[in-house]
Amino acid sequence: MTLFGSGKVSVKRQMFFSVFTDWQDLSSIFTTVLEELTSIASTVSTPDINFLAAAVKDARNICCYGVGREGLVMKALASNLHHMGFVSYFVGDINMPSVGKSDLFLVSAGPSYYSSVSALALEAMRLGGKVIAFTSHKTAELPFAEHVIRIPSQTLAPSIPSGVGKRSPEGSDTVSFLPGGQGSILHMGASYELSLWLVLECMSVMLRKKCKVGSSEMRNRHTNLE
């Protein structure tokens, strides 16, 4: 039997480590992802984010919506805003109120169009609500939003034609708006989803400081049924 510290490695341990020798190093992947997210953040308009923060601060109710993993990011935003003391909801929740004037509707449409996002946003506008949309697309018009915040990254290809976009080297299922149209190291629309999450988290920090919301206040609004 080979003992640890003897300077020898058992055959079983050699076999164990050899299984992982062909895997790419986690640290190098992590570094590449952070570099990509940093480059994306540098392209997001600061005035746009200031406009968003002010709109949230002044809204009576903030209603959030998105589909798939984008929807999870929008749910996280609704949760953040609730903990900071804003009246916020995610569309589809049983306690979602009626929408009207002085309300804000925040929607995510990474590829620039989803049928459900468009339908709900247009209805919110008809009812008098203000609609702000987030998208990865750099040029597409979003007629279902009064204000568009663009986070140029990689996302799924839109289901309808929406302006000029470069197909990712990974294939026709994604469209990249990264510098030079290069593809993301991340799969599908994760580049956009992570960027959106980080942008909204940073906006939440801006709001928390502007409104002087302490961490203890936020903790008191957090559920204790966990």
Short mmCIF file of C-alpha atoms in Angstrom, two decimals:
data_model
loop_
_atom_site.label_atom_id
_atom_site.label_comp_id
_atom_site.label_asym_id
_atom_site.label_seq_id
_atom_site.Cartn_x
_atom_site.Cartn_y
_atom_site.Cartn_z
CA MET A 1 0.00 0.00 0.00
CA THR A 2 1.29 3.45 -0.89
CA LEU A 3 1.17 5.99 1.93
CA PHE A 4 0.57 9.73 1.50
CA GLY A 5 3.79 11.67 2.01
CA SER A 6 5.94 8.85 0.72
CA GLY A 7 6.62 10.68 -2.54
CA LYS A 8 4.66 8.11 -4.53
CA VAL A 9 1.14 8.26 -5.90
CA SER A 10 -1.02 5.16 -5.97
CA VAL A 11 -2.27 3.78 -9.27
CA LYS A 12 -5.86 4.51 -8.18
CA ARG A 13 -5.02 8.18 -7.48
CA GLN A 14 -3.21 8.47 -10.84
CA MET A 15 -6.30 7.16 -12.60
CA PHE A 16 -8.49 9.58 -10.59
CA PHE A 17 -6.48 12.65 -11.60
CA SER A 18 -6.07 11.57 -15.23
CA VAL A 19 -9.84 11.80 -15.67
CA PHE A 20 -9.63 15.58 -15.24
CA THR A 21 -6.52 16.38 -17.25
CA ASP A 22 -8.47 17.17 -20.43
CA TRP A 23 -10.81 19.68 -18.78
CA GLN A 24 -10.21 23.38 -19.33
CA ASP A 25 -9.01 25.20 -16.23
CA LEU A 26 -11.82 26.83 -14.20
CA SER A 27 -9.69 29.87 -13.36
CA SER A 28 -8.98 30.69 -17.01
CA ILE A 29 -12.67 30.36 -17.92
CA PHE A 30 -13.66 32.55 -14.97
CA THR A 31 -11.13 35.21 -15.98
CA THR A 32 -12.39 35.23 -19.57
CA VAL A 33 -16.00 35.56 -18.42
CA LEU A 34 -15.15 38.47 -16.11
CA GLU A 35 -13.28 40.22 -18.91
CA GLU A 36 -16.29 39.80 -21.19
CA LEU A 37 -18.72 41.13 -18.58
CA THR A 38 -16.43 44.10 -17.89
CA SER A 39 -16.28 44.96 -21.59
CA ILE A 40 -20.08 44.76 -21.81
CA ALA A 41 -20.54 46.99 -18.75
CA SER A 42 -18.34 49.66 -20.35
CA THR A 43 -20.80 49.96 -23.27
CA VAL A 44 -23.95 50.46 -21.16
CA SER A 45 -25.14 54.07 -21.13
CA THR A 46 -24.71 55.74 -17.74
CA PRO A 47 -27.49 58.29 -18.45
CA ASP A 48 -29.80 55.37 -19.26
CA ILE A 49 -29.12 53.75 -15.89
CA ASN A 50 -29.58 57.08 -14.11
CA PHE A 51 -32.91 57.46 -15.92
CA LEU A 52 -33.91 53.95 -14.83
CA ALA A 53 -33.01 54.58 -11.19
CA ALA A 54 -34.97 57.85 -11.15
CA ALA A 55 -37.99 56.16 -12.77
CA VAL A 56 -37.95 53.42 -10.12
CA LYS A 57 -37.61 55.97 -7.32
CA ASP A 58 -40.62 57.98 -8.55
CA ALA A 59 -42.93 55.08 -9.43
CA ARG A 60 -46.01 54.14 -7.43
CA ASN A 61 -45.73 50.45 -8.31
CA ILE A 62 -42.88 48.70 -10.14
CA CYS A 63 -43.91 45.67 -12.17
CA CYS A 64 -41.23 43.39 -13.63
CA TYR A 65 -41.41 40.77 -16.35
CA GLY A 66 -39.26 38.50 -18.47
CA VAL A 67 -39.24 34.95 -19.77
CA GLY A 68 -36.87 32.06 -19.10
CA ARG A 69 -33.66 32.94 -17.31
CA GLU A 70 -34.23 36.61 -18.12
CA GLY A 71 -37.40 36.23 -16.07
CA LEU A 72 -35.36 34.96 -13.13
CA VAL A 73 -33.21 38.11 -13.32
CA MET A 74 -36.35 40.27 -13.35
CA LYS A 75 -37.70 38.34 -10.34
CA ALA A 76 -34.43 39.06 -8.53
CA LEU A 77 -34.90 42.76 -9.32
CA ALA A 78 -38.45 42.73 -7.94
CA SER A 79 -37.14 41.08 -4.78
CA ASN A 80 -34.33 43.62 -4.41
CA LEU A 81 -36.71 46.54 -4.80
CA HIS A 82 -39.13 45.06 -2.27
CA HIS A 83 -36.35 44.71 0.30
CA MET A 84 -35.42 48.35 -0.27
CA GLY A 85 -38.98 49.44 0.50
CA PHE A 86 -40.38 49.92 -3.01
CA VAL A 87 -43.72 48.44 -4.00
CA SER A 88 -42.62 45.87 -6.57
CA TYR A 89 -44.12 42.82 -8.22
CA PHE A 90 -43.38 40.19 -10.85
CA VAL A 91 -46.13 39.78 -13.44
CA GLY A 92 -47.93 36.49 -12.89
CA ASP A 93 -47.66 36.52 -9.11
CA ILE A 94 -51.03 36.21 -7.41
CA ASN A 95 -50.67 39.59 -5.64
CA MET A 96 -49.96 41.54 -8.85
CA PRO A 97 -52.15 44.70 -8.76
CA SER A 98 -53.78 46.57 -11.64
CA VAL A 99 -51.48 48.85 -13.64
CA GLY A 100 -52.16 52.52 -14.30
CA LYS A 101 -50.64 55.98 -14.34
CA SER A 102 -47.58 56.52 -12.12
CA ASP A 103 -46.71 52.80 -12.43
CA LEU A 104 -43.53 51.49 -14.01
CA PHE A 105 -43.32 48.32 -16.09
CA LEU A 106 -39.80 46.89 -16.52
CA VAL A 107 -39.40 44.17 -19.14
CA SER A 108 -36.51 42.18 -20.57
CA ALA A 109 -36.34 41.20 -24.25
CA GLY A 110 -32.79 40.02 -24.83
CA PRO A 111 -33.21 39.14 -28.53
CA SER A 112 -35.43 42.28 -28.92
CA TYR A 113 -38.74 40.44 -29.16
CA TYR A 114 -40.84 37.91 -27.28
CA SER A 115 -44.56 37.70 -28.05
CA SER A 116 -45.58 37.67 -24.37
CA VAL A 117 -43.28 40.58 -23.48
CA SER A 118 -44.59 42.66 -26.38
CA ALA A 119 -48.26 41.93 -25.59
CA LEU A 120 -47.98 42.69 -21.87
CA ALA A 121 -45.87 45.82 -22.38
CA LEU A 122 -48.26 47.25 -24.95
CA GLU A 123 -51.17 46.60 -22.59
CA ALA A 124 -49.30 48.35 -19.76
CA MET A 125 -48.74 51.36 -22.03
CA ARG A 126 -52.43 51.40 -23.00
CA LEU A 127 -53.31 51.49 -19.31
CA GLY A 128 -51.05 54.50 -18.70
CA GLY A 129 -47.99 52.79 -17.27
CA LYS A 130 -44.43 53.74 -18.24
CA VAL A 131 -42.51 50.91 -19.94
CA ILE A 132 -38.74 50.54 -19.89
CA ALA A 133 -37.25 47.58 -21.76
CA PHE A 134 -33.84 45.92 -21.64
CA THR A 135 -32.33 44.24 -24.69
CA SER A 136 -29.03 42.93 -25.99
CA HIS A 137 -29.80 44.23 -29.48
CA LYS A 138 -27.90 47.39 -30.46
CA THR A 139 -30.26 48.72 -33.13
CA ALA A 140 -33.68 47.04 -33.07
CA GLU A 141 -36.68 49.23 -32.41
CA LEU A 142 -38.81 48.10 -29.49
CA PRO A 143 -42.26 49.64 -30.14
CA PHE A 144 -43.60 48.19 -26.90
CA ALA A 145 -41.34 50.42 -24.76
CA GLU A 146 -41.04 54.15 -24.22
CA HIS A 147 -37.39 53.84 -23.26
CA VAL A 148 -34.88 51.14 -24.23
CA ILE A 149 -31.73 50.27 -22.30
CA ARG A 150 -29.26 48.34 -24.44
CA ILE A 151 -26.76 45.87 -22.99
CA PRO A 152 -24.76 44.73 -26.06
CA SER A 153 -23.85 41.09 -25.50
CA GLN A 154 -24.70 37.66 -26.89
CA THR A 155 -28.27 36.44 -26.86
CA LEU A 156 -30.58 34.02 -28.60
CA ALA A 157 -31.52 34.95 -32.14
CA PRO A 158 -34.79 36.91 -32.35
CA SER A 159 -37.83 35.03 -33.55
CA ILE A 160 -38.66 37.87 -35.96
CA PRO A 161 -36.34 40.07 -38.11
CA SER A 162 -35.06 42.95 -36.00
CA GLY A 163 -32.31 44.91 -37.65
CA VAL A 164 -28.72 44.03 -38.35
CA GLY A 165 -26.96 41.61 -36.05
CA LYS A 166 -23.97 39.33 -36.49
CA ARG A 167 -24.50 35.61 -36.11
CA SER A 168 -22.27 34.14 -33.44
CA PRO A 169 -19.45 31.79 -34.51
CA GLU A 170 -21.21 29.23 -32.34
CA GLY A 171 -24.02 28.98 -34.91
CA SER A 172 -27.26 30.53 -36.06
CA ASP A 173 -29.07 30.04 -32.75
CA THR A 174 -27.37 33.06 -31.16
CA VAL A 175 -26.58 36.64 -32.16
CA SER A 176 -23.58 38.48 -30.77
CA PHE A 177 -23.28 42.22 -30.22
CA LEU A 178 -19.90 41.87 -28.52
CA PRO A 179 -17.00 43.89 -30.01
CA GLY A 180 -16.34 42.71 -33.54
CA GLY A 181 -19.29 40.35 -33.37
CA GLN A 182 -17.12 37.82 -31.56
CA GLY A 183 -18.91 34.95 -29.85
CA SER A 184 -19.22 34.67 -26.09
CA ILE A 185 -17.47 31.95 -24.14
CA LEU A 186 -20.84 31.50 -22.41
CA HIS A 187 -23.64 29.44 -23.92
CA MET A 188 -26.86 30.68 -25.51
CA GLY A 189 -28.00 33.96 -23.89
CA ALA A 190 -26.01 33.70 -20.66
CA SER A 191 -23.81 36.64 -21.69
CA TYR A 192 -26.86 38.92 -21.73
CA GLU A 193 -28.53 37.38 -18.68
CA LEU A 194 -25.48 37.75 -16.45
CA SER A 195 -24.84 41.28 -17.74
CA LEU A 196 -28.45 42.26 -17.10
CA TRP A 197 -28.30 40.86 -13.58
CA LEU A 198 -25.10 42.73 -12.74
CA VAL A 199 -26.35 46.01 -14.25
CA LEU A 200 -29.56 45.79 -12.22
CA GLU A 201 -27.65 44.86 -9.05
CA CYS A 202 -25.43 47.92 -9.53
CA MET A 203 -28.50 50.09 -10.15
CA SER A 204 -29.93 48.73 -6.90
CA VAL A 205 -26.80 49.84 -5.07
CA MET A 206 -27.25 53.32 -6.57
CA LEU A 207 -30.85 53.40 -5.36
CA ARG A 208 -30.00 52.11 -1.91
CA LYS A 209 -27.40 54.85 -1.43
CA LYS A 210 -29.57 57.60 -2.91
CA CYS A 211 -32.53 56.64 -0.71
CA LYS A 212 -30.31 55.96 2.32
CA VAL A 213 -31.68 52.46 2.86
CA GLY A 214 -29.76 50.57 5.54
CA SER A 215 -29.02 46.84 5.44
CA SER A 216 -31.00 46.32 8.65
CA GLU A 217 -34.10 47.82 6.97
CA MET A 218 -33.69 45.44 4.08
CA ARG A 219 -33.24 42.49 6.41
CA ASN A 220 -36.42 43.38 8.25
CA ARG A 221 -38.36 43.18 4.99
CA HIS A 222 -36.86 39.79 4.14
CA THR A 223 -39.01 36.75 4.73
CA ASN A 224 -38.45 34.85 7.97
CA LEU A 225 -40.37 31.78 6.80
CA GLU A 226 -37.38 29.94 5.39
#
